[in-house]
Short mmCIF file of C-alpha atoms and ligand atoms in Angstrom, two decimals:
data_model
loop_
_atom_site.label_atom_id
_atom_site.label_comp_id
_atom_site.label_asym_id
_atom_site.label_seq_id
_atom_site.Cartn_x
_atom_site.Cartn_y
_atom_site.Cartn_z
CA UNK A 292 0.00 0.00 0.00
CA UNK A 293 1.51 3.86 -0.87
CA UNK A 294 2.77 5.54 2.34
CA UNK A 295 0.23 7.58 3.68
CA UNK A 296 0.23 11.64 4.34
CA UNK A 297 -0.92 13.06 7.18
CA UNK A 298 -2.10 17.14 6.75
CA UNK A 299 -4.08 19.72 8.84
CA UNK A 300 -6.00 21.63 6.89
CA UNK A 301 -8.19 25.03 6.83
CA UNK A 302 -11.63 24.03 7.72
CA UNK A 303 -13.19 27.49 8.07
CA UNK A 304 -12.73 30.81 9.01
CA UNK A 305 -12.67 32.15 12.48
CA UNK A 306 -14.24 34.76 13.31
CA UNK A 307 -12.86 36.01 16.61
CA UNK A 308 -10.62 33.49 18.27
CA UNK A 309 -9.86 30.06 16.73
CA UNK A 310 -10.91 26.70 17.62
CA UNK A 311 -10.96 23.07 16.84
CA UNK A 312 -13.79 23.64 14.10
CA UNK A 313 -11.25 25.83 12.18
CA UNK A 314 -8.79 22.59 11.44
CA UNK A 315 -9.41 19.31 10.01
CA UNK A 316 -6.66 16.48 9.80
CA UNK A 317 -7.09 14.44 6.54
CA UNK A 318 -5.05 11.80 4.89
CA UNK A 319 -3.51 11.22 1.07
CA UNK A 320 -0.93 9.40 -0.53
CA UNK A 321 2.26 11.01 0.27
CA UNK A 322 3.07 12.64 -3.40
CA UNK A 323 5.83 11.89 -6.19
CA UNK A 324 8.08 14.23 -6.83
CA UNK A 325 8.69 15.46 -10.27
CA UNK A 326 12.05 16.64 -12.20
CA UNK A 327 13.51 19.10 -9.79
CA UNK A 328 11.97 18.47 -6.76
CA UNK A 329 12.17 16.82 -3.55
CA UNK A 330 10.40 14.65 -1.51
CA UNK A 331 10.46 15.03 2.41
CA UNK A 332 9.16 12.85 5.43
CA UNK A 333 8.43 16.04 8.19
CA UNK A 334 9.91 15.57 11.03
CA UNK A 335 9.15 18.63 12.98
CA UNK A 336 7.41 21.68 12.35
CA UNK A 337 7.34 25.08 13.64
CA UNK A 338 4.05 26.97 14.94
CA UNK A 339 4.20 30.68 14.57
CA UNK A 340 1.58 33.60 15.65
CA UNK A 341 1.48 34.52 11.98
CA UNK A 342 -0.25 31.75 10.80
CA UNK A 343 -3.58 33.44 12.87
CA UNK A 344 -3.55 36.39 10.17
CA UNK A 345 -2.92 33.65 7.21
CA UNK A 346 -6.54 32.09 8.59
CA UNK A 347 -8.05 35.49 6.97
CA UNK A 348 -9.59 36.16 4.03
CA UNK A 349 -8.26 39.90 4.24
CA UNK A 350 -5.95 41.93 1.83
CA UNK A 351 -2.36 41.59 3.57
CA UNK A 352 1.41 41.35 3.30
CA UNK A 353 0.91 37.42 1.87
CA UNK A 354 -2.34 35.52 0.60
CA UNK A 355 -4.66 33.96 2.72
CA UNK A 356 -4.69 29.86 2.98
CA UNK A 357 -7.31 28.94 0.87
CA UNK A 358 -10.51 26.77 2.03
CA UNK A 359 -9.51 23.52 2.21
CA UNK A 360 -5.82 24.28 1.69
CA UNK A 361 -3.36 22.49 4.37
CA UNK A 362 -2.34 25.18 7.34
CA UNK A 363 1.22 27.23 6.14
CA UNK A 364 4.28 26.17 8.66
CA UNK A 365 7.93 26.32 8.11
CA UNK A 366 9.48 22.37 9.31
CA UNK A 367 12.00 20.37 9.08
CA UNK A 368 12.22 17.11 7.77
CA UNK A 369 14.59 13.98 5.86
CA UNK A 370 15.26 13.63 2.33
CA UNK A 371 13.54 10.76 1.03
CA UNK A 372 13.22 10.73 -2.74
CA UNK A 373 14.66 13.47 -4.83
CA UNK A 374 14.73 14.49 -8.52
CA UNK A 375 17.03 17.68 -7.92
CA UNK A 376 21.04 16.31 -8.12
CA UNK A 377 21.54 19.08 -4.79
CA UNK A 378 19.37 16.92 -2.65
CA UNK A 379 19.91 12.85 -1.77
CA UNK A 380 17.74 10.88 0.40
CA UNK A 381 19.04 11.06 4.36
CA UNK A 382 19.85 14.75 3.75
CA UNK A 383 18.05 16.80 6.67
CA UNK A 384 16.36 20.27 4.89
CA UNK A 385 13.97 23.10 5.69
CA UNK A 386 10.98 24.10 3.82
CA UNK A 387 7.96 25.28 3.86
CA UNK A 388 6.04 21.84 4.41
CA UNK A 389 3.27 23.49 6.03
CA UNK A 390 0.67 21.22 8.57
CA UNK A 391 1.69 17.99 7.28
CA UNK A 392 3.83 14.61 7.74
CA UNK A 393 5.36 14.56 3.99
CA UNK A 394 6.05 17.53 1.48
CA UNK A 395 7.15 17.39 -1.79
CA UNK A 396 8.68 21.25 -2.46
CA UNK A 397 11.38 22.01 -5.62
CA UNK A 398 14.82 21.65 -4.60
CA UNK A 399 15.52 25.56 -4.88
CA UNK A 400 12.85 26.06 -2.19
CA UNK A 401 14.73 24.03 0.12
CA UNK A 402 18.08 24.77 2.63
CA UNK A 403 20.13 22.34 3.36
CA UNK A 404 20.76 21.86 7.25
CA UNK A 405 24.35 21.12 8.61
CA UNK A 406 24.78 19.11 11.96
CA UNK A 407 26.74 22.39 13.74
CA UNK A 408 23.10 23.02 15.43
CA UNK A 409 20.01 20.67 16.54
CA UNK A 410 17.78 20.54 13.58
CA UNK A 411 15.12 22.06 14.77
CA UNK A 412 17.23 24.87 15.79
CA UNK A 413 16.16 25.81 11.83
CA UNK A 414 12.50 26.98 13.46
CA UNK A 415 13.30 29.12 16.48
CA UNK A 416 16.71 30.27 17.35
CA UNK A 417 18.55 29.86 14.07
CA UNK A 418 15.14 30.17 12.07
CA UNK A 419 12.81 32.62 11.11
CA UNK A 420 12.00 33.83 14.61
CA UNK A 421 15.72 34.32 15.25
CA UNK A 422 16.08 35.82 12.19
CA UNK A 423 13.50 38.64 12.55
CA UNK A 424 14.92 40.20 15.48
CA UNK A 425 18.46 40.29 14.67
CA UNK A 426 16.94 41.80 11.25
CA UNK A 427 14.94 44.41 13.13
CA UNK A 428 17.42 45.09 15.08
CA UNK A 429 20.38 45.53 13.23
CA UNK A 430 18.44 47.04 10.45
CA UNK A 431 16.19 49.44 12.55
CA UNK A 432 17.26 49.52 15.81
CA UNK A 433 20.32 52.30 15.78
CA UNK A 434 21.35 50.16 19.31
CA UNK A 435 23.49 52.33 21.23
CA UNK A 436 25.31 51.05 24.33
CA UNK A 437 23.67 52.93 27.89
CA UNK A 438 20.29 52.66 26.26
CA UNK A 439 17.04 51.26 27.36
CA UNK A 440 15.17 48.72 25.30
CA UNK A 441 11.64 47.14 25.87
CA UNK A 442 10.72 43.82 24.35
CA UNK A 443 7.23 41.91 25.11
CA UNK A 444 6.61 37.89 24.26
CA UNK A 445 9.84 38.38 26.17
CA UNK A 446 10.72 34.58 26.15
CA UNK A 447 9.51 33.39 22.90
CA UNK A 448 11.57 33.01 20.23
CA UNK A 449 12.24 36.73 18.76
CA UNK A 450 11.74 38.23 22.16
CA UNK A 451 14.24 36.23 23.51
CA UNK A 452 16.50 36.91 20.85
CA UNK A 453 16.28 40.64 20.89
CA UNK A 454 16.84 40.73 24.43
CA UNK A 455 20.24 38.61 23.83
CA UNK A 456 21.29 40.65 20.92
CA UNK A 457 20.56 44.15 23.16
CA UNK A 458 22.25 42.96 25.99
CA UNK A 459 25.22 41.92 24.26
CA UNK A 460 25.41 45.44 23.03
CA UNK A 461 25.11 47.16 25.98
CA UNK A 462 21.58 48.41 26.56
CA UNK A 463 19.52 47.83 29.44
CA UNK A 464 17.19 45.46 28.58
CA UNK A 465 13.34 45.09 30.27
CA UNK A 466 11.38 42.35 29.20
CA UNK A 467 7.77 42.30 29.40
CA UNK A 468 5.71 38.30 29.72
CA UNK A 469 3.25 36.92 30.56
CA UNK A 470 2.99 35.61 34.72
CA UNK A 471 6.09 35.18 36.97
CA UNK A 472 7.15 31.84 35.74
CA UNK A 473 8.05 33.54 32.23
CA UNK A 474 9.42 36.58 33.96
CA UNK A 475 12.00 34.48 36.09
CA UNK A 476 12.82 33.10 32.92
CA UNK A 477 13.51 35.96 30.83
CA UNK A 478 15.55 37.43 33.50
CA UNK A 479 17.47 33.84 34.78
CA UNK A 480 17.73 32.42 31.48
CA UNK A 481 17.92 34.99 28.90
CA UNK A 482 20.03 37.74 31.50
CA UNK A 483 16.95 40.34 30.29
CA UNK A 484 17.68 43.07 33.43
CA UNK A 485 13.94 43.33 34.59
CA UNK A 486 11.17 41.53 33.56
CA UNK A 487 7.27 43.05 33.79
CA UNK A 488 4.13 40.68 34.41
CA UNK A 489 1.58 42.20 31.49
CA UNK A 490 -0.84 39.52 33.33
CA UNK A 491 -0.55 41.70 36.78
CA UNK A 492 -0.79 44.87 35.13
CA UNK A 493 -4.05 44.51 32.79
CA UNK A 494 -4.41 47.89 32.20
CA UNK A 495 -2.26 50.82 29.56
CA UNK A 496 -1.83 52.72 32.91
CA UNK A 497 -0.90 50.12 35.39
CA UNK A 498 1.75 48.77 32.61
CA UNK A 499 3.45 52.74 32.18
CA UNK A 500 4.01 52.50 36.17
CA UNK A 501 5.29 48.92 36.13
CA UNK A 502 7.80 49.84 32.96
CA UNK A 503 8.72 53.56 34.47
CA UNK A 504 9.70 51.22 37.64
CA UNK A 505 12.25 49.21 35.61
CA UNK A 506 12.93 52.39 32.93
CA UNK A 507 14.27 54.85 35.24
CA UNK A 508 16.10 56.72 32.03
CA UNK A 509 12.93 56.15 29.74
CA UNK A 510 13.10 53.82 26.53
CA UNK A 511 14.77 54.27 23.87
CA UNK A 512 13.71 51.39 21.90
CA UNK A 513 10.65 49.97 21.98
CA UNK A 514 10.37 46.25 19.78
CA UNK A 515 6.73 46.34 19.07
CA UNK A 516 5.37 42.39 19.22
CA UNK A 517 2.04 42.93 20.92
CA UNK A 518 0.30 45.87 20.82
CA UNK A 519 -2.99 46.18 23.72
CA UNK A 520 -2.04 47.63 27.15
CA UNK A 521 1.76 47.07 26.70
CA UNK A 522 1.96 49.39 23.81
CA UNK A 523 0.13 52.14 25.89
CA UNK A 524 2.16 51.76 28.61
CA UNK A 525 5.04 52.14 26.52
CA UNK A 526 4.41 55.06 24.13
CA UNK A 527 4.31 57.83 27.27
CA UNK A 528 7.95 56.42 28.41
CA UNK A 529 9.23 56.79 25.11
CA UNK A 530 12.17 58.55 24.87
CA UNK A 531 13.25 62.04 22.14
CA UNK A 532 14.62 59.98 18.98
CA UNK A 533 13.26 56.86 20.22
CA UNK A 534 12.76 53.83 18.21
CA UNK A 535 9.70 51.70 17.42
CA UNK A 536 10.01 49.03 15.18
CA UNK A 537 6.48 47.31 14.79
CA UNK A 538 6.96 43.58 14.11
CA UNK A 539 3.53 42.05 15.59
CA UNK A 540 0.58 42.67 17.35
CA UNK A 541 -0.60 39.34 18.93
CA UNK A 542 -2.99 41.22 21.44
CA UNK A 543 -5.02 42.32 18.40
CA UNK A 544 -4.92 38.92 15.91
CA UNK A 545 -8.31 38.21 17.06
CA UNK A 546 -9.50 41.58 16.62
CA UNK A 547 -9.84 42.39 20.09
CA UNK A 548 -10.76 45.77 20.70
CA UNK A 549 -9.41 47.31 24.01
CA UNK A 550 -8.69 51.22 25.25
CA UNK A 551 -5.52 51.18 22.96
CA UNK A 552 -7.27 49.73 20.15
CA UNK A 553 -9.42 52.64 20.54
CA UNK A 554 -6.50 55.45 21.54
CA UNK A 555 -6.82 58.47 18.83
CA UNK A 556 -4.93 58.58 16.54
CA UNK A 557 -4.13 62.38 17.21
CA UNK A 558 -2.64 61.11 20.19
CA UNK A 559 -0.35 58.92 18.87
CA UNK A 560 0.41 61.33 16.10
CA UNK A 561 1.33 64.71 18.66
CA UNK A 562 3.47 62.31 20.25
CA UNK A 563 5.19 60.73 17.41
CA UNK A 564 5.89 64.39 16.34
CA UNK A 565 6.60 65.72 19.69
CA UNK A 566 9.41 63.01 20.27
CA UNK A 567 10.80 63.16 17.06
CA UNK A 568 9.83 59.14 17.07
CA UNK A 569 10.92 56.62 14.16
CA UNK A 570 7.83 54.12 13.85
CA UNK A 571 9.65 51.47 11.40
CA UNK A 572 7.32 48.16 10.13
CA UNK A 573 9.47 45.32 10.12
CA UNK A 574 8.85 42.48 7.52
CA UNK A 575 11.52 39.36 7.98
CA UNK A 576 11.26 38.49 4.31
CA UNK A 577 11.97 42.09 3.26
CA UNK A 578 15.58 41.36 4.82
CA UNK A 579 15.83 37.22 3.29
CA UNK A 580 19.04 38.37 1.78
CA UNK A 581 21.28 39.04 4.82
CA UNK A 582 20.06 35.01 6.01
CA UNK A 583 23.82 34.02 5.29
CA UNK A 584 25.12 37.02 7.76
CA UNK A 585 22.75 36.21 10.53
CA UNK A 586 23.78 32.73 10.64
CA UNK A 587 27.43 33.71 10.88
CA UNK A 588 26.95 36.06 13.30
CA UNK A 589 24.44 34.16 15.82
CA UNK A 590 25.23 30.80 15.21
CA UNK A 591 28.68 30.71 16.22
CA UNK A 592 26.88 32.57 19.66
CA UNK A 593 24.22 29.71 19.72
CA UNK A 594 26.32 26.93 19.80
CA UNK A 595 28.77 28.17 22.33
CA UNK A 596 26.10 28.76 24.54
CA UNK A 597 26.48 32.33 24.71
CA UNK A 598 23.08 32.78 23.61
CA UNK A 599 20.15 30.57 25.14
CA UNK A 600 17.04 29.35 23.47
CA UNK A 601 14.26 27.02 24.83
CA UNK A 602 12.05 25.62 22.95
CA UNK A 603 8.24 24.20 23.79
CA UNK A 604 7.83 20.70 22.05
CA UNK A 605 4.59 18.95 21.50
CA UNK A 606 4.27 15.53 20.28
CA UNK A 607 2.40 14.80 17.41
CA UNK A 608 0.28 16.67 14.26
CA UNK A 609 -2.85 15.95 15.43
CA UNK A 610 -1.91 17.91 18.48
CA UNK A 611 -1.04 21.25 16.15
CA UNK A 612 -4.53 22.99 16.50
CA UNK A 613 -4.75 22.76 20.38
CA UNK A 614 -0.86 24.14 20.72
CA UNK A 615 -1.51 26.90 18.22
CA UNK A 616 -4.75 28.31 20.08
CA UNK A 617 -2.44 27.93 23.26
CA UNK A 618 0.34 29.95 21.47
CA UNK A 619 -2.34 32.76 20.68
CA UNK A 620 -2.98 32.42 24.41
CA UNK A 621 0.49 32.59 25.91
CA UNK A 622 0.71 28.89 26.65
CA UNK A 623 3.59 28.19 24.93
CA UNK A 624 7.19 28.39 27.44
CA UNK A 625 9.63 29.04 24.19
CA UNK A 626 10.01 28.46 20.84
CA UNK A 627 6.67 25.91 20.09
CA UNK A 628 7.80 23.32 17.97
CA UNK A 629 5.35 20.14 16.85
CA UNK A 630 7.20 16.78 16.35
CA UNK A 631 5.83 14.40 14.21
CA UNK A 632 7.88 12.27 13.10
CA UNK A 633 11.77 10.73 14.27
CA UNK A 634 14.57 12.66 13.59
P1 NAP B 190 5.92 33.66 20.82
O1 NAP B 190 6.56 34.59 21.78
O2 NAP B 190 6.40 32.27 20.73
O3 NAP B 190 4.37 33.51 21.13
C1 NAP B 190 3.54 34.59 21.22
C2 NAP B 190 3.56 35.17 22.64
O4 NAP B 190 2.83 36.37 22.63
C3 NAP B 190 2.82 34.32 23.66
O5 NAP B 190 3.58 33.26 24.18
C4 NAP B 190 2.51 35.35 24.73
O6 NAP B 190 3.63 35.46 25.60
C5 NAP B 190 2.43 36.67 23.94
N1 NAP B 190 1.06 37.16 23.95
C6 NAP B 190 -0.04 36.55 23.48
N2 NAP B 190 -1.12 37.33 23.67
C7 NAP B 190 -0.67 38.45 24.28
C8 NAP B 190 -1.30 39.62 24.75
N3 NAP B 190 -2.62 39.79 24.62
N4 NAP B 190 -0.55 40.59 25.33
C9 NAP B 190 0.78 40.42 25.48
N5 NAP B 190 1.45 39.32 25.04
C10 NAP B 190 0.72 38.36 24.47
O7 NAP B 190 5.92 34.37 19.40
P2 NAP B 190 7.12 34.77 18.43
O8 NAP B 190 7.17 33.77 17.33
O9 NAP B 190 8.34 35.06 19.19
O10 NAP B 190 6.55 36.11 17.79
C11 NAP B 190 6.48 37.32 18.53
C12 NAP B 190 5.84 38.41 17.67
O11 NAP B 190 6.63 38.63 16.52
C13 NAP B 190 4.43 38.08 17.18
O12 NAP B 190 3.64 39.24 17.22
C14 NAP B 190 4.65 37.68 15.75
O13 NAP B 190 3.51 37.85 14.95
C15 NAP B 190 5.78 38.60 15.38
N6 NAP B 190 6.60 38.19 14.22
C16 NAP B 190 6.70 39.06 13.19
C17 NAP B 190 7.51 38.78 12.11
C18 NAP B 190 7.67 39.81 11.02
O14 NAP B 190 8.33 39.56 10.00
N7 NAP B 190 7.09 40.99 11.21
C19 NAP B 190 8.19 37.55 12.05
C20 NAP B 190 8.08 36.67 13.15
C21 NAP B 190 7.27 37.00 14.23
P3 NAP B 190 3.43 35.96 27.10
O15 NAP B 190 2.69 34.85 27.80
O16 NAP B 190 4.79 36.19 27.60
O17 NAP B 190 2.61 37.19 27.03
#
């Protein structure tokens, strides 16, 4: 009988916050791969707050998944057929496999994974996650030694990696997570220099306090993955000539509408003007061709151990759906990585 292909696909749209009803799992045969491309067996996949916008159907920076169309994810996986002379079976690749056991992808769409780092290093640290903050940041973020910087989702992946990058350089670095088991390990893990509970201080006000508390000088930069209360906190601390680079929003993916949500824009506009702010939108693929520095930079720091990562594994495809709607929650402690098959 033809091996068998496990996939998660787009049931329907949410409206509001996801749920089970949104996913189905379905089988196929796993496919053939033509002249030029590849065939993978998955064995780990990476689960990213993006893939909430890519549920959709609205006009943004990449199309929608369609109806019926298996759930986007970046994994890891072995070479096990391949028509592309690059790629032989046992060689371990990334690629944009998406919800699913087996992928078939064209060899140019696929990179080639050394043993320096643990493979699924490729989705968090040394992946995309990784790879957006040190863009951000060395793009964007003007990082001057002295300086204060504020990061939220302070122990996920790009938090966590901003933090490390910022502290390396000097700054003071304040992390901002969610309850006191992530704070301990943003500050005992990651060395952040403070670490604010967003889940004790609910409220825009109640956050500027709790920041100003750990910001005695102000901030200077400001790496923008939330949005909600955090943001207003933030934006009254902000230092003249500070920095806001705007790389997610995760309060607001469900279209939750709270008092920042529904701050004037005048506001934010005086204030912008007032501090002579930079607000800078930060895309990772915008930046896809400095992938080669990043790695030589941070990996080198990665294995050593200089720089830490931790990563959240759960076991299993059919257990994708329930970690995502955790990861939209803050359940995830790290980098959230599904394993489904053997390395
Ligand atoms: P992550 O930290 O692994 O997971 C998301 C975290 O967001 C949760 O664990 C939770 O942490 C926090 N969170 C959820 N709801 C929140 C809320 N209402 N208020 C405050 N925090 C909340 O995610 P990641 O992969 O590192 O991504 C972080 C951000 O970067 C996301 O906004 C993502 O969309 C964005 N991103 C953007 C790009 C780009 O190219 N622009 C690329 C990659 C990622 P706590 O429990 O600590 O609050």
């Amino acid at each position: 009988m033809a091996e068998m292909m496990k996939r998660i696909a787009l049931a329907e749209r949410p409206k509001g916050e996801v749920g089970p009803e949104h996913f189905r799992l379905d089988q196929t045969e796993v496919p053939t791969p033509r002249d030029g491309e590849v065939q993978v067996r998955v064995t780990a996949m990476s689960l990213d707050p993006y893939m909430r916008g890519r549920m959709d159907d609205v006009a943004s920076y990449a199309d929608p998944v369609p109806l019926g169309g298996t759930m986007e994810a970046g994994a890891v996986g072995i070479v096990t057929e391949s028509k592309d002379p690059r790629f032989a079976p046992g060689d371990k690749v990334f690629g944009m496999f998406g919800w699913a056991s087996h992928g078939v992808l064209p060899g140019q769409q696929l990179r080639k994974l050394d043993d320096r780092a643990p493979m699924n290093t490729a989705l968090g640290v040394l992946g995309m996650p990784g790879f957006t903050a040190w863009a951000g940041l060395t793009a964007y973020g003007k990082l001057k030694a002295g300086e204060t910087l504020v990061v939220a989702a302070a122990t996920g992946p790009v938090g966590s990696m901003v933090g490390q990058i910022a502290k390396s350089q000097g700054l003071r670095v304040v992390g901002v997570a969610g309850g006191p088991d992530k704070c301990k390990m943003a500050v005992d893990i990651f060395g952040f220099d403070a670490c604010v509970d967003h889940r004790a201080h609910g409220s825009a006000k109640d956050m500027r306090g709790a920041l100003a508390a750990e910001c005695p000088d102000g901030i200077d930069v400001y790496f923008e993955n939330v949005g909600g209360p955090v943001l207003g906190g933030v934006l009254p601390l902000m230092n003249l000539h500070g920095r806001i680079i705007v790389c997610g929003m995760i309060a607001w993916y469900d279209g939750a509408q709270d008092e920042v949500a529904r701050m004037p824009l005048a506001n934010l506009w005086r204030m912008a003007l007032v501090k002579r702010l930079t607000i800078q939108g930060l895309l990772q693929t915008d930046h896809v061709a400095r992938y080669g520095e990043f790695l030589r930079d941070i990996a080198p720091k990665v294995t050593s151990g200089e720089f830490k990562y931790v990563e959240d594994v759960v076991q299993g495809l059919e257990n994708a759906p329930e970690a995502f709607m955790g990861l939209l929650k803050g359940r995830n402690k790290g980098k959230l990585i599904v394993q489904i098959s053997e390395e």
